[in-house]
Amino acid sequence: MPLARGFRALLCAFAQIFLQQRPGFGLAVLLALLIGAPELLGDALLGALAGNLVAQRRGYAQADIDAGLYGYNGALIGLLLSLKLDWAPLLPLLVVTLAGLSSLLLRPWLHAARTQQWLPAYTLPFVLCGWALPWLAGLLAMPSAPASAPALLAEQGWLAAIEATLRGLGQVIFLDHPLAGLCLLLGLMLCNRRSAVWALGAAALPVVLALMNEQPLESAFAGLLGYSPVLAAIALAQTYRRPWAPLAGLLLSLALQPGFAALGLAPLTMPFILACWLVVASTQLLRRAALESAPLSRRLP
């Protein structure tokens, strides 16, 4: 792969975390990481590069590699491993292995989605690898990094809600720095204004609900309840022009999050995936039912 083409594919991989394809937005994601958590950047780059290189070596469609489709799960895996595990000589190898595995998992799913109308994979390879991480870390005797405390807020009022909303955007890539969230919002606004508006509304919703209910929900103000609604709103706003679909997706993703705590699973981005699957599958069923109930004359070409 030529160097310039590979660098562009790498930037697109970071843009694809937010379901975008422009390398300029990929630069905004990298800048946000530099602002919010520069220590995570190396493993994120390694994961994205490994995902792309495995796809290249396996002979997957070059257009998909160029679009970043085989790199974004690897980037998220690199971020997660760097966040959850202390550095050890095995850490880069584990990032490369799981990022490469994410490409191997994604390829058949992409093919089935295009030929058999499967639901989109989104970040499912990342979620599966993330759920396997505690077992792998124990198997390899890799030390876990100490959990970072959520950002402390002097007052949970409307001014603090602005910072919390920006954190909801940043938490898509594990950042709780408001400036990092602002960088992502500005980049998204330049890349896709409609997606930016939906992302901002989705990030703000958990915070507004916490304020209206007068409940000091630390998770809402740390942005931890906002990232799945952000992704669901972006994904469905790009697929459906009517507002009901992204609105339903972000509400569903927010409602699904507590269930994972009850199951003892880290939610990661699974609420976003399930919410989008429910909306897409419901839409497909409604269209099929409408087509079957239509008069025969309308079904004939």
CSV table of C-alpha atoms in Angstrom, one decimal, residues 27-250:
chain,number,residue,atom,x,y,z
A,27,LEU,CA,-7.4,14.4,12.0
A,28,ALA,CA,-9.9,16.0,14.4
A,29,VAL,CA,-10.2,12.7,16.2
A,30,LEU,CA,-6.4,12.5,16.5
A,31,LEU,CA,-6.3,16.1,17.8
A,32,ALA,CA,-9.0,15.3,20.4
A,33,LEU,CA,-6.9,12.4,21.6
A,34,LEU,CA,-3.8,14.6,21.8
A,35,ILE,CA,-5.8,17.1,23.9
A,36,GLY,CA,-7.6,14.6,26.1
A,37,ALA,CA,-5.4,11.6,26.5
A,38,PRO,CA,-2.1,11.6,24.5
A,39,GLU,CA,-1.0,8.4,26.3
A,40,LEU,CA,-3.8,6.5,24.5
A,41,LEU,CA,-2.8,7.6,21.0
A,42,GLY,CA,0.0,5.2,20.3
A,43,ASP,CA,-2.0,2.0,20.9
A,44,ALA,CA,-5.0,3.5,18.9
A,45,LEU,CA,-2.7,4.1,15.9
A,46,LEU,CA,-1.2,0.7,16.3
A,47,GLY,CA,-4.7,-0.9,16.4
A,48,ALA,CA,-6.0,1.0,13.3
A,49,LEU,CA,-2.8,0.2,11.4
A,50,ALA,CA,-3.0,-3.5,12.3
A,51,GLY,CA,-6.6,-3.8,11.2
A,52,ASN,CA,-5.8,-2.2,7.9
A,53,LEU,CA,-2.7,-4.3,7.3
A,54,VAL,CA,-4.5,-7.6,8.0
A,55,ALA,CA,-7.2,-6.6,5.5
A,56,GLN,CA,-4.6,-5.7,3.0
A,57,ARG,CA,-2.7,-8.9,3.4
A,58,ARG,CA,-5.9,-10.9,3.2
A,59,GLY,CA,-6.8,-9.3,-0.1
A,60,TYR,CA,-10.0,-7.6,1.1
A,61,ALA,CA,-11.6,-5.0,-1.1
A,62,GLN,CA,-9.3,-2.0,-1.5
A,63,ALA,CA,-12.2,0.4,-1.5
A,64,ASP,CA,-13.3,-0.8,2.0
A,65,ILE,CA,-9.7,-0.5,3.3
A,66,ASP,CA,-9.4,3.0,1.9
A,67,ALA,CA,-12.7,4.0,3.5
A,68,GLY,CA,-11.4,3.0,6.9
A,69,LEU,CA,-13.8,0.1,7.4
A,70,TYR,CA,-11.1,-2.3,8.6
A,71,GLY,CA,-9.3,0.1,10.9
A,72,TYR,CA,-11.9,1.7,13.2
A,73,ASN,CA,-12.6,-1.4,15.3
A,74,GLY,CA,-8.8,-1.8,15.7
A,75,ALA,CA,-8.4,1.8,16.8
A,76,LEU,CA,-11.1,1.4,19.5
A,77,ILE,CA,-9.5,-1.9,20.6
A,78,GLY,CA,-6.2,0.0,21.0
A,79,LEU,CA,-7.8,2.7,23.0
A,80,LEU,CA,-9.6,0.2,25.3
A,81,LEU,CA,-6.5,-1.9,26.0
A,82,SER,CA,-4.3,1.2,26.6
A,83,LEU,CA,-7.0,2.5,29.0
A,84,LYS,CA,-7.6,-0.8,30.9
A,85,LEU,CA,-4.2,-2.4,31.1
A,86,ASP,CA,-0.9,-1.2,32.4
A,87,TRP,CA,1.9,-1.2,29.9
A,88,ALA,CA,3.7,-4.5,29.5
A,89,PRO,CA,5.8,-6.0,26.7
A,90,LEU,CA,2.7,-8.1,25.7
A,91,LEU,CA,0.4,-5.1,25.3
A,92,PRO,CA,1.4,-4.1,21.7
A,93,LEU,CA,1.2,-7.7,20.7
A,94,LEU,CA,-2.3,-8.1,22.2
A,95,VAL,CA,-3.4,-4.9,20.4
A,96,VAL,CA,-2.1,-6.1,17.1
A,97,THR,CA,-3.7,-9.6,17.6
A,98,LEU,CA,-7.2,-8.3,18.6
A,99,ALA,CA,-7.2,-5.6,16.0
A,100,GLY,CA,-6.3,-8.1,13.3
A,101,LEU,CA,-9.0,-10.4,14.6
A,102,SER,CA,-11.5,-7.6,14.3
A,103,SER,CA,-10.8,-7.4,10.6
A,104,LEU,CA,-11.2,-11.1,10.2
A,105,LEU,CA,-14.6,-10.9,12.0
A,106,LEU,CA,-15.8,-7.9,10.0
A,107,ARG,CA,-15.1,-9.3,6.5
A,108,PRO,CA,-17.8,-12.0,6.4
A,109,TRP,CA,-20.3,-9.7,8.2
A,110,LEU,CA,-19.8,-7.0,5.6
A,111,HIS,CA,-20.2,-9.5,2.8
A,112,ALA,CA,-23.4,-10.9,4.4
A,113,ALA,CA,-24.8,-7.4,5.0
A,114,ARG,CA,-24.3,-6.6,1.3
A,115,THR,CA,-25.5,-9.8,-0.2
A,116,GLN,CA,-28.0,-11.2,2.3
A,117,GLN,CA,-29.3,-8.0,4.0
A,118,TRP,CA,-27.8,-8.7,7.3
A,119,LEU,CA,-27.9,-5.9,9.8
A,120,PRO,CA,-24.8,-3.7,9.9
A,121,ALA,CA,-21.9,-4.8,12.1
A,122,TYR,CA,-21.0,-1.3,13.4
A,123,THR,CA,-18.6,-1.8,16.3
A,124,LEU,CA,-19.5,-5.4,17.1
A,125,PRO,CA,-15.9,-6.8,16.7
A,126,PHE,CA,-14.7,-4.2,19.2
A,127,VAL,CA,-17.4,-5.1,21.7
A,128,LEU,CA,-16.7,-8.8,21.4
A,129,CYS,CA,-12.9,-8.3,21.9
A,130,GLY,CA,-13.7,-5.9,24.8
A,131,TRP,CA,-15.8,-8.5,26.5
A,132,ALA,CA,-13.0,-11.1,26.1
A,133,LEU,CA,-10.4,-8.7,27.5
A,134,PRO,CA,-10.8,-9.6,31.3
A,135,TRP,CA,-10.4,-13.3,30.5
A,136,LEU,CA,-7.4,-12.6,28.2
A,137,ALA,CA,-5.7,-10.3,30.7
A,138,GLY,CA,-6.1,-12.9,33.4
A,139,LEU,CA,-4.8,-15.7,31.1
A,140,LEU,CA,-1.7,-13.6,30.2
A,141,ALA,CA,-1.3,-12.3,33.7
A,142,MET,CA,-1.3,-8.7,32.5
A,143,PRO,CA,-1.9,-6.1,35.2
A,144,SER,CA,-5.0,-3.9,35.0
A,145,ALA,CA,-4.6,-0.1,35.1
A,146,PRO,CA,-6.1,1.7,38.0
A,147,ALA,CA,-9.6,2.9,37.3
A,148,SER,CA,-9.7,6.7,36.7
A,149,ALA,CA,-12.1,8.6,38.8
A,150,PRO,CA,-14.9,10.5,37.0
A,151,ALA,CA,-14.4,14.2,36.7
A,152,LEU,CA,-15.6,16.1,39.8
A,153,LEU,CA,-18.1,18.9,39.3
A,154,ALA,CA,-18.4,21.7,41.7
A,155,GLU,CA,-22.0,22.2,40.8
A,156,GLN,CA,-24.4,20.1,38.7
A,157,GLY,CA,-26.2,23.1,37.1
A,158,TRP,CA,-26.7,24.2,33.6
A,159,LEU,CA,-23.2,25.5,33.1
A,160,ALA,CA,-21.8,22.2,34.2
A,161,ALA,CA,-24.2,20.6,31.8
A,162,ILE,CA,-22.4,22.1,28.8
A,163,GLU,CA,-19.2,20.5,29.9
A,164,ALA,CA,-21.0,17.2,30.5
A,165,THR,CA,-22.5,17.3,27.0
A,166,LEU,CA,-19.0,17.8,25.5
A,167,ARG,CA,-17.8,14.9,27.7
A,168,GLY,CA,-20.6,12.7,26.2
A,169,LEU,CA,-19.1,13.3,22.7
A,170,GLY,CA,-15.6,12.7,24.0
A,171,GLN,CA,-16.5,9.4,25.7
A,172,VAL,CA,-17.0,7.8,22.3
A,173,ILE,CA,-13.2,7.6,22.3
A,174,PHE,CA,-12.9,7.3,26.1
A,175,LEU,CA,-12.2,11.0,26.7
A,176,ASP,CA,-13.7,13.0,29.5
A,177,HIS,CA,-12.0,16.3,28.7
A,178,PRO,CA,-14.5,19.0,27.5
A,179,LEU,CA,-12.0,20.5,25.1
A,180,ALA,CA,-11.6,17.2,23.4
A,181,GLY,CA,-15.4,16.9,23.0
A,182,LEU,CA,-15.5,20.5,21.6
A,183,CYS,CA,-12.8,19.5,19.1
A,184,LEU,CA,-14.8,16.5,17.9
A,185,LEU,CA,-18.0,18.7,17.7
A,186,LEU,CA,-16.3,21.3,15.6
A,187,GLY,CA,-14.7,18.7,13.3
A,188,LEU,CA,-18.1,16.9,12.9
A,189,MET,CA,-19.8,20.3,12.2
A,190,LEU,CA,-17.3,20.9,9.3
A,191,CYS,CA,-17.7,17.3,8.0
A,192,ASN,CA,-21.4,16.7,8.4
A,193,ARG,CA,-23.6,19.4,9.9
A,194,ARG,CA,-26.7,17.2,10.2
A,195,SER,CA,-24.8,14.5,12.1
A,196,ALA,CA,-23.2,17.2,14.3
A,197,VAL,CA,-26.6,18.5,15.4
A,198,TRP,CA,-27.9,15.0,16.2
A,199,ALA,CA,-24.7,14.1,18.0
A,200,LEU,CA,-25.0,17.3,20.1
A,201,GLY,CA,-28.6,16.6,21.0
A,202,ALA,CA,-27.9,13.0,21.8
A,203,ALA,CA,-25.0,13.9,24.1
A,204,ALA,CA,-27.1,16.6,25.9
A,205,LEU,CA,-30.2,14.4,26.5
A,206,PRO,CA,-28.9,12.3,29.4
A,207,VAL,CA,-27.6,15.5,31.1
A,208,VAL,CA,-30.9,17.3,30.6
A,209,LEU,CA,-32.9,14.3,32.0
A,210,ALA,CA,-30.6,14.2,35.1
A,211,LEU,CA,-31.2,18.0,35.7
A,212,MET,CA,-34.9,17.8,35.2
A,213,ASN,CA,-35.3,14.9,37.6
A,214,GLU,CA,-33.0,16.7,40.1
A,215,GLN,CA,-30.9,13.6,40.4
A,216,PRO,CA,-27.1,14.0,40.8
A,217,LEU,CA,-26.3,11.3,38.3
A,218,GLU,CA,-22.5,11.1,38.1
A,219,SER,CA,-22.5,8.9,35.1
A,220,ALA,CA,-24.6,11.4,33.1
A,221,PHE,CA,-22.3,14.3,34.0
A,222,ALA,CA,-19.2,12.3,33.2
A,223,GLY,CA,-20.6,11.7,29.7
A,224,LEU,CA,-20.8,7.9,30.3
A,225,LEU,CA,-24.5,7.8,29.3
A,226,GLY,CA,-24.0,10.0,26.2
A,227,TYR,CA,-21.7,8.2,23.9
A,228,SER,CA,-24.0,5.4,22.7
A,229,PRO,CA,-26.9,7.8,22.0
A,230,VAL,CA,-24.4,9.9,20.1
A,231,LEU,CA,-23.4,7.0,17.8
A,232,ALA,CA,-27.0,5.8,17.4
A,233,ALA,CA,-28.2,9.3,16.4
A,234,ILE,CA,-25.4,9.7,13.9
A,235,ALA,CA,-25.8,6.3,12.3
A,236,LEU,CA,-29.6,6.5,11.9
A,237,ALA,CA,-29.6,10.2,10.8
A,238,GLN,CA,-27.3,9.2,7.9
A,239,THR,CA,-29.6,6.3,6.9
A,240,TYR,CA,-33.0,7.9,7.4
A,241,ARG,CA,-34.0,11.4,6.5
A,242,ARG,CA,-37.0,11.6,8.8
A,243,PRO,CA,-36.2,12.5,12.4
A,244,TRP,CA,-38.1,9.6,14.1
A,245,ALA,CA,-35.4,7.0,13.4
A,246,PRO,CA,-32.4,8.8,15.0
A,247,LEU,CA,-34.7,9.9,17.9
A,248,ALA,CA,-35.9,6.4,18.5
A,249,GLY,CA,-32.3,5.1,18.3
A,250,LEU,CA,-30.9,7.5,20.8
